[in-house]
PDB file of C-alpha atoms in Angstrom:
ATOM      1  CA  MET A   8     -10.348  -4.207 -12.320  1.00 38.00           C
ATOM      2  CA  ASN A   9      -8.075  -1.531 -13.708  1.00 41.00           C
ATOM      3  CA  ILE A  10     -10.112   1.741 -14.034  1.00 44.00           C
ATOM      4  CA  GLN A  11      -9.177   4.322 -16.558  1.00 52.00           C
ATOM      5  CA  LEU A  12      -8.230   7.445 -14.764  1.00 60.00           C
ATOM      6  CA  THR A  13      -9.654  10.873 -15.593  1.00 77.00           C
ATOM      7  CA  ASP A  14      -9.211  14.105 -13.661  1.00 88.00           C
ATOM      8  CA  LYS A  15     -12.648  13.733 -12.232  1.00 91.00           C
ATOM      9  CA  LYS A  16     -11.908  10.304 -10.957  1.00 94.00           C
ATOM     10  CA  VAL A  17      -8.619  11.406  -9.376  1.00 94.00           C
ATOM     11  CA  GLN A  18     -10.504  14.361  -7.787  1.00 95.00           C
ATOM     12  CA  ILE A  19     -13.103  11.903  -6.387  1.00 96.00           C
ATOM     13  CA  PHE A  20     -10.228   9.595  -5.155  1.00 97.00           C
ATOM     14  CA  HIS A  21      -8.512  12.562  -3.360  1.00 96.00           C
ATOM     15  CA  SER A  22     -11.707  13.639  -1.791  1.00 97.00           C
ATOM     16  CA  THR A  23     -12.599  10.206  -0.527  1.00 97.00           C
ATOM     17  CA  LEU A  24      -9.223   9.671   0.764  1.00 96.00           C
ATOM     18  CA  LYS A  25      -9.314  12.974   2.625  1.00 96.00           C
ATOM     19  CA  LEU A  26     -12.740  12.417   4.118  1.00 97.00           C
ATOM     20  CA  ILE A  27     -12.264   8.776   5.072  1.00 96.00           C
ATOM     21  CA  ASN A  28      -9.070   9.867   6.972  1.00 94.00           C
ATOM     22  CA  ILE A  29     -11.074  12.491   8.858  1.00 95.00           C
ATOM     23  CA  HIS A  30     -14.293  10.859   9.301  1.00 96.00           C
ATOM     24  CA  GLY A  31     -13.781   7.180   8.659  1.00 93.00           C
ATOM     25  CA  PHE A  32     -15.738   5.033   6.162  1.00 94.00           C
ATOM     26  CA  HIS A  33     -19.247   5.379   7.559  1.00 93.00           C
ATOM     27  CA  GLY A  34     -18.797   9.176   8.128  1.00 94.00           C
ATOM     28  CA  SER A  35     -17.980   9.910   4.460  1.00 95.00           C
ATOM     29  CA  PRO A  36     -21.161   9.450   2.553  1.00 95.00           C
ATOM     30  CA  MET A  37     -21.241   9.851  -1.177  1.00 96.00           C
ATOM     31  CA  SER A  38     -23.003  13.204  -0.842  1.00 95.00           C
ATOM     32  CA  LYS A  39     -20.195  14.575   1.310  1.00 96.00           C
ATOM     33  CA  ILE A  40     -17.574  13.104  -1.086  1.00 96.00           C
ATOM     34  CA  ALA A  41     -19.283  14.695  -4.180  1.00 95.00           C
ATOM     35  CA  LYS A  42     -19.431  18.103  -2.430  1.00 96.00           C
ATOM     36  CA  ASP A  43     -15.708  17.961  -1.464  1.00 96.00           C
ATOM     37  CA  ALA A  44     -14.731  16.791  -5.041  1.00 95.00           C
ATOM     38  CA  ASP A  45     -17.053  19.625  -6.474  1.00 94.00           C
ATOM     39  CA  VAL A  46     -18.913  16.904  -8.651  1.00 93.00           C
ATOM     40  CA  ALA A  47     -22.501  15.719  -8.824  1.00 93.00           C
ATOM     41  CA  VAL A  48     -23.365  12.695  -6.806  1.00 94.00           C
ATOM     42  CA  GLY A  49     -24.526  11.152 -10.082  1.00 92.00           C
ATOM     43  CA  SER A  50     -20.936  11.551 -11.525  1.00 90.00           C
ATOM     44  CA  ILE A  51     -19.606   9.412  -8.740  1.00 94.00           C
ATOM     45  CA  TYR A  52     -22.007   6.733  -9.431  1.00 94.00           C
ATOM     46  CA  HIS A  53     -21.183   7.014 -13.217  1.00 92.00           C
ATOM     47  CA  TYR A  54     -17.667   5.877 -12.283  1.00 93.00           C
ATOM     48  CA  PHE A  55     -18.426   3.726  -9.253  1.00 94.00           C
ATOM     49  CA  PRO A  56     -21.686   1.577  -9.020  1.00 94.00           C
ATOM     50  CA  SER A  57     -21.420   1.959  -5.167  1.00 94.00           C
ATOM     51  CA  LYS A  58     -19.667   3.291  -2.334  1.00 94.00           C
ATOM     52  CA  GLU A  59     -17.905  -0.115  -1.666  1.00 92.00           C
ATOM     53  CA  ASP A  60     -16.660  -0.072  -5.277  1.00 93.00           C
ATOM     54  CA  LEU A  61     -15.276   3.450  -4.777  1.00 95.00           C
ATOM     55  CA  ILE A  62     -13.467   2.417  -1.751  1.00 94.00           C
ATOM     56  CA  ILE A  63     -12.059  -0.760  -3.241  1.00 92.00           C
ATOM     57  CA  GLU A  64     -10.920   1.097  -6.292  1.00 93.00           C
ATOM     58  CA  LEU A  65      -9.413   3.878  -4.062  1.00 95.00           C
ATOM     59  CA  TYR A  66      -7.587   0.874  -2.415  1.00 93.00           C
ATOM     60  CA  TRP A  67      -6.090  -0.207  -5.622  1.00 90.00           C
ATOM     61  CA  TYR A  68      -5.390   3.311  -6.787  1.00 93.00           C
ATOM     62  CA  CYS A  69      -3.308   3.877  -3.593  1.00 94.00           C
ATOM     63  CA  LYS A  70      -1.571   0.542  -4.039  1.00 91.00           C
ATOM     64  CA  GLU A  71      -0.606   1.379  -7.596  1.00 91.00           C
ATOM     65  CA  ILE A  72       0.898   4.713  -6.675  1.00 94.00           C
ATOM     66  CA  LEU A  73       2.673   3.057  -3.792  1.00 94.00           C
ATOM     67  CA  ASN A  74       4.137   0.316  -5.887  1.00 93.00           C
ATOM     68  CA  LYS A  75       5.256   2.892  -8.528  1.00 94.00           C
ATOM     69  CA  GLU A  76       6.954   4.940  -5.995  1.00 95.00           C
ATOM     70  CA  VAL A  77       8.605   2.167  -3.958  1.00 95.00           C
ATOM     71  CA  PHE A  78       9.767  -0.051  -6.859  1.00 95.00           C
ATOM     72  CA  SER A  79      10.585   2.396  -9.630  1.00 92.00           C
ATOM     73  CA  THR A  80      14.068   3.478  -8.185  1.00 92.00           C
ATOM     74  CA  VAL A  81      15.178  -0.125  -7.467  1.00 94.00           C
ATOM     75  CA  ASP A  82      17.998  -1.416  -9.677  1.00 95.00           C
ATOM     76  CA  ASN A  83      17.178  -4.876 -10.814  1.00 93.00           C
ATOM     77  CA  THR A  84      20.662  -5.580 -11.444  1.00 96.00           C
ATOM     78  CA  LEU A  85      21.772  -5.349  -7.634  1.00 97.00           C
ATOM     79  CA  PRO A  86      21.996  -8.348  -5.651  1.00 98.00           C
ATOM     80  CA  TYR A  87      18.781  -9.492  -4.258  1.00 98.00           C
ATOM     81  CA  GLU A  88      19.586  -8.549  -0.579  1.00 98.00           C
ATOM     82  CA  ALA A  89      20.390  -4.961  -1.712  1.00 98.00           C
ATOM     83  CA  GLN A  90      16.986  -4.744  -3.638  1.00 98.00           C
ATOM     84  CA  PHE A  91      15.231  -6.298  -0.475  1.00 98.00           C
ATOM     85  CA  LYS A  92      16.639  -3.536   1.632  1.00 98.00           C
ATOM     86  CA  MET A  93      16.149  -0.657  -0.811  1.00 97.00           C
ATOM     87  CA  ILE A  94      12.463  -1.601  -1.257  1.00 97.00           C
ATOM     88  CA  TRP A  95      11.981  -1.713   2.459  1.00 97.00           C
ATOM     89  CA  LYS A  96      13.550   1.674   2.979  1.00 97.00           C
ATOM     90  CA  ASN A  97      11.346   3.108   0.115  1.00 96.00           C
ATOM     91  CA  LEU A  98       8.306   1.638   1.803  1.00 96.00           C
ATOM     92  CA  ILE A  99       9.293   3.557   4.875  1.00 96.00           C
ATOM     93  CA  GLN A 100       9.958   6.719   3.117  1.00 95.00           C
ATOM     94  CA  TYR A 101       6.807   6.528   0.958  1.00 96.00           C
ATOM     95  CA  TYR A 102       4.683   6.054   4.144  1.00 95.00           C
ATOM     96  CA  THR A 103       6.177   8.882   6.145  1.00 94.00           C
ATOM     97  CA  LYS A 104       5.777  11.204   3.053  1.00 94.00           C
ATOM     98  CA  ASN A 105       2.173  10.005   2.178  1.00 95.00           C
ATOM     99  CA  THR A 106       0.564   9.841   5.631  1.00 94.00           C
ATOM    100  CA  ASP A 107      -2.902  10.073   4.040  1.00 94.00           C
ATOM    101  CA  HIS A 108      -2.264   6.932   2.093  1.00 95.00           C
ATOM    102  CA  PHE A 109      -0.760   5.242   5.010  1.00 95.00           C
ATOM    103  CA  SER A 110      -3.824   5.952   7.221  1.00 94.00           C
ATOM    104  CA  PHE A 111      -6.308   4.995   4.637  1.00 96.00           C
ATOM    105  CA  LEU A 112      -4.478   1.750   3.927  1.00 94.00           C
ATOM    106  CA  GLU A 113      -4.367   1.093   7.655  1.00 93.00           C
ATOM    107  CA  GLN A 114      -8.091   1.536   7.949  1.00 93.00           C
ATOM    108  CA  PHE A 115      -8.912  -0.396   4.868  1.00 93.00           C
ATOM    109  CA  TYR A 116      -6.904  -3.528   6.037  1.00 89.00           C
ATOM    110  CA  GLY A 117      -8.960  -3.638   9.200  1.00 88.00           C
ATOM    111  CA  SER A 118     -12.252  -3.118   7.660  1.00 89.00           C
ATOM    112  CA  PRO A 119     -15.040  -5.347   5.996  1.00 87.00           C
ATOM    113  CA  PHE A 120     -13.964  -3.887   2.628  1.00 86.00           C
ATOM    114  CA  TYR A 121     -10.723  -5.616   2.900  1.00 84.00           C
ATOM    115  CA  GLU A 122     -12.286  -8.795   4.161  1.00 78.00           C
ATOM    116  CA  GLY A 123     -14.434  -8.873   1.057  1.00 71.00           C
ATOM    117  CA  ILE A 124     -11.413  -8.880  -1.308  1.00 75.00           C
ATOM    118  CA  ARG A 125      -8.673 -10.505   0.961  1.00 66.00           C
ATOM    119  CA  THR A 126      -8.994 -13.895  -0.708  1.00 61.00           C
ATOM    120  CA  ASN A 127      -8.472 -12.400  -4.207  1.00 60.00           C
ATOM    121  CA  VAL A 128      -5.757  -9.977  -3.253  1.00 56.00           C
ATOM    122  CA  PHE A 129      -2.973 -12.640  -3.532  1.00 52.00           C
ATOM    123  CA  LYS A 130      -4.362 -13.672  -6.872  1.00 56.00           C
ATOM    124  CA  GLN A 131      -4.175 -10.353  -8.505  1.00 56.00           C
ATOM    125  CA  LYS A 132      -2.060  -9.442 -11.312  1.00 50.00           C
ATOM    126  CA  THR A 133       1.686  -9.113 -10.718  1.00 51.00           C
ATOM    127  CA  GLU A 134       1.522  -5.390 -11.372  1.00 52.00           C
ATOM    128  CA  ARG A 135      -0.771  -5.102  -8.459  1.00 63.00           C
ATOM    129  CA  ASN A 136       1.055  -7.308  -6.094  1.00 79.00           C
ATOM    130  CA  VAL A 137       4.694  -6.339  -6.900  1.00 89.00           C
ATOM    131  CA  LEU A 138       5.739  -6.941  -3.335  1.00 92.00           C
ATOM    132  CA  VAL A 139       4.272 -10.536  -3.357  1.00 89.00           C
ATOM    133  CA  SER A 140       6.074 -11.223  -6.630  1.00 90.00           C
ATOM    134  CA  PHE A 141       9.382  -9.930  -5.384  1.00 95.00           C
ATOM    135  CA  LEU A 142       9.147 -12.068  -2.264  1.00 95.00           C
ATOM    136  CA  GLN A 143       8.139 -15.183  -4.274  1.00 94.00           C
ATOM    137  CA  GLU A 144      11.069 -14.518  -6.648  1.00 95.00           C
ATOM    138  CA  GLY A 145      13.350 -14.464  -3.500  1.00 97.00           C
ATOM    139  CA  ILE A 146      12.094 -17.897  -2.432  1.00 97.00           C
ATOM    140  CA  LYS A 147      12.316 -19.428  -5.915  1.00 97.00           C
ATOM    141  CA  ASP A 148      15.807 -18.030  -6.356  1.00 97.00           C
ATOM    142  CA  LYS A 149      16.734 -19.358  -3.006  1.00 97.00           C
ATOM    143  CA  GLN A 150      17.509 -16.134  -1.381  1.00 98.00           C
ATOM    144  CA  LEU A 151      14.621 -16.324   1.087  1.00 98.00           C
ATOM    145  CA  LYS A 152      13.424 -19.245   3.427  1.00 97.00           C
ATOM    146  CA  ASP A 153      10.762 -21.183   1.721  1.00 96.00           C
ATOM    147  CA  LEU A 154       7.982 -19.805   3.871  1.00 95.00           C
ATOM    148  CA  ASN A 155       4.346 -18.869   2.886  1.00 93.00           C
ATOM    149  CA  VAL A 156       4.510 -15.576   1.427  1.00 91.00           C
ATOM    150  CA  ARG A 157       2.010 -14.245   3.905  1.00 88.00           C
ATOM    151  CA  LEU A 158       4.525 -14.898   6.640  1.00 93.00           C
ATOM    152  CA  LEU A 159       7.159 -12.998   4.618  1.00 95.00           C
ATOM    153  CA  ILE A 160       4.798 -10.058   4.073  1.00 92.00           C
ATOM    154  CA  SER A 161       3.974  -9.949   7.613  1.00 92.00           C
ATOM    155  CA  ALA A 162       7.751  -9.799   8.695  1.00 94.00           C
ATOM    156  CA  TYR A 163       8.645  -7.360   5.940  1.00 95.00           C
ATOM    157  CA  LEU A 164       5.497  -4.950   6.263  1.00 93.00           C
ATOM    158  CA  GLY A 165       4.692  -5.410   9.912  1.00 93.00           C
ATOM    159  CA  VAL A 166       7.934  -3.887  11.034  1.00 94.00           C
ATOM    160  CA  ALA A 167       7.671  -1.237   8.521  1.00 95.00           C
ATOM    161  CA  ILE A 168       4.093  -0.271   9.552  1.00 95.00           C
ATOM    162  CA  SER A 169       5.086  -0.543  13.142  1.00 94.00           C
ATOM    163  CA  LEU A 170       7.919   1.798  12.689  1.00 95.00           C
ATOM    164  CA  VAL A 171       5.843   4.302  10.775  1.00 95.00           C
ATOM    165  CA  ARG A 172       3.210   4.219  13.299  1.00 95.00           C
ATOM    166  CA  GLY A 173       5.710   5.065  16.004  1.00 94.00           C
ATOM    167  CA  CYS A 174       7.200   7.850  14.193  1.00 93.00           C
ATOM    168  CA  LEU A 175       3.805   9.495  13.366  1.00 92.00           C
ATOM    169  CA  TYR A 176       2.837   9.116  17.068  1.00 92.00           C
ATOM    170  CA  GLU A 177       6.109  10.666  18.205  1.00 94.00           C
ATOM    171  CA  LYS A 178       6.054  13.119  15.251  1.00 92.00           C
ATOM    172  CA  THR A 179       9.586  12.045  14.332  1.00 93.00           C
ATOM    173  CA  LYS A 180      11.262  10.712  11.320  1.00 92.00           C
ATOM    174  CA  PRO A 181      13.170   7.413  11.247  1.00 92.00           C
ATOM    175  CA  GLN A 182      16.871   7.830  11.135  1.00 93.00           C
ATOM    176  CA  GLU A 183      19.052   6.139   8.678  1.00 95.00           C
ATOM    177  CA  ASP A 184      20.806   4.041  11.161  1.00 95.00           C
ATOM    178  CA  GLU A 185      17.456   2.761  12.571  1.00 94.00           C
ATOM    179  CA  LEU A 186      16.293   1.814   9.129  1.00 96.00           C
ATOM    180  CA  ASN A 187      19.567  -0.076   8.542  1.00 97.00           C
ATOM    181  CA  THR A 188      19.198  -1.897  11.789  1.00 96.00           C
ATOM    182  CA  MET A 189      15.568  -2.930  11.321  1.00 96.00           C
ATOM    183  CA  VAL A 190      16.065  -4.032   7.721  1.00 97.00           C
ATOM    184  CA  ASP A 191      19.100  -6.072   8.754  1.00 97.00           C
ATOM    185  CA  ILE A 192      17.085  -7.722  11.396  1.00 97.00           C
ATOM    186  CA  ILE A 193      14.240  -8.523   8.974  1.00 97.00           C
ATOM    187  CA  TRP A 194      16.742  -9.896   6.310  1.00 98.00           C
ATOM    188  CA  ASN A 195      18.512 -12.028   8.805  1.00 97.00           C
ATOM    189  CA  GLY A 196      15.334 -13.476   9.909  1.00 96.00           C
ATOM    190  CA  VAL A 197      14.230 -14.505   6.466  1.00 97.00           C
ATOM    191  CA  LYS A 198      17.268 -15.047   4.402  1.00 97.00           C
ATOM    192  CA  LEU A 199      18.155 -18.491   3.481  1.00 95.00           C
TER     193      LEU A 199
END
């Protein structure tokens, strides 16, 4: 479902994101979200039939922003390996600059909300699953091992997420040499 964004929806998304990161899913009732967004509770229900719908649409909103930021600077004329490495580094940069999105996505993936849509996530449109499409293209073009794309996602994102978590915990930023080393390790593990 691709929702049409209005200023009010964006306001609701930002308030929801902020409150969930502070209080969790259950500690962020619609009334608290409405108050923080400075809108009536009815306005939220006008756009989102339920809190579950709001949270799922917030997930897709965050993913669309992430995809735009991560993939918009990638030069498609570069060799696949260079694109692979650039996208991974862009992911790290995005997550370290947007810790609110990172924290929300971390909570979301471990929640019943994600369980409810998990089977449909890999079937979503290409624009929503840009990374999945990119990795599938690498398999098709014989750049990557012919593995289940979920395994490739785990190798690719798992390392990125672990690195970002460590940096957030230590209150540090990843160094360029660390990024290069890690992405080389991933590439060497999945390249054909």
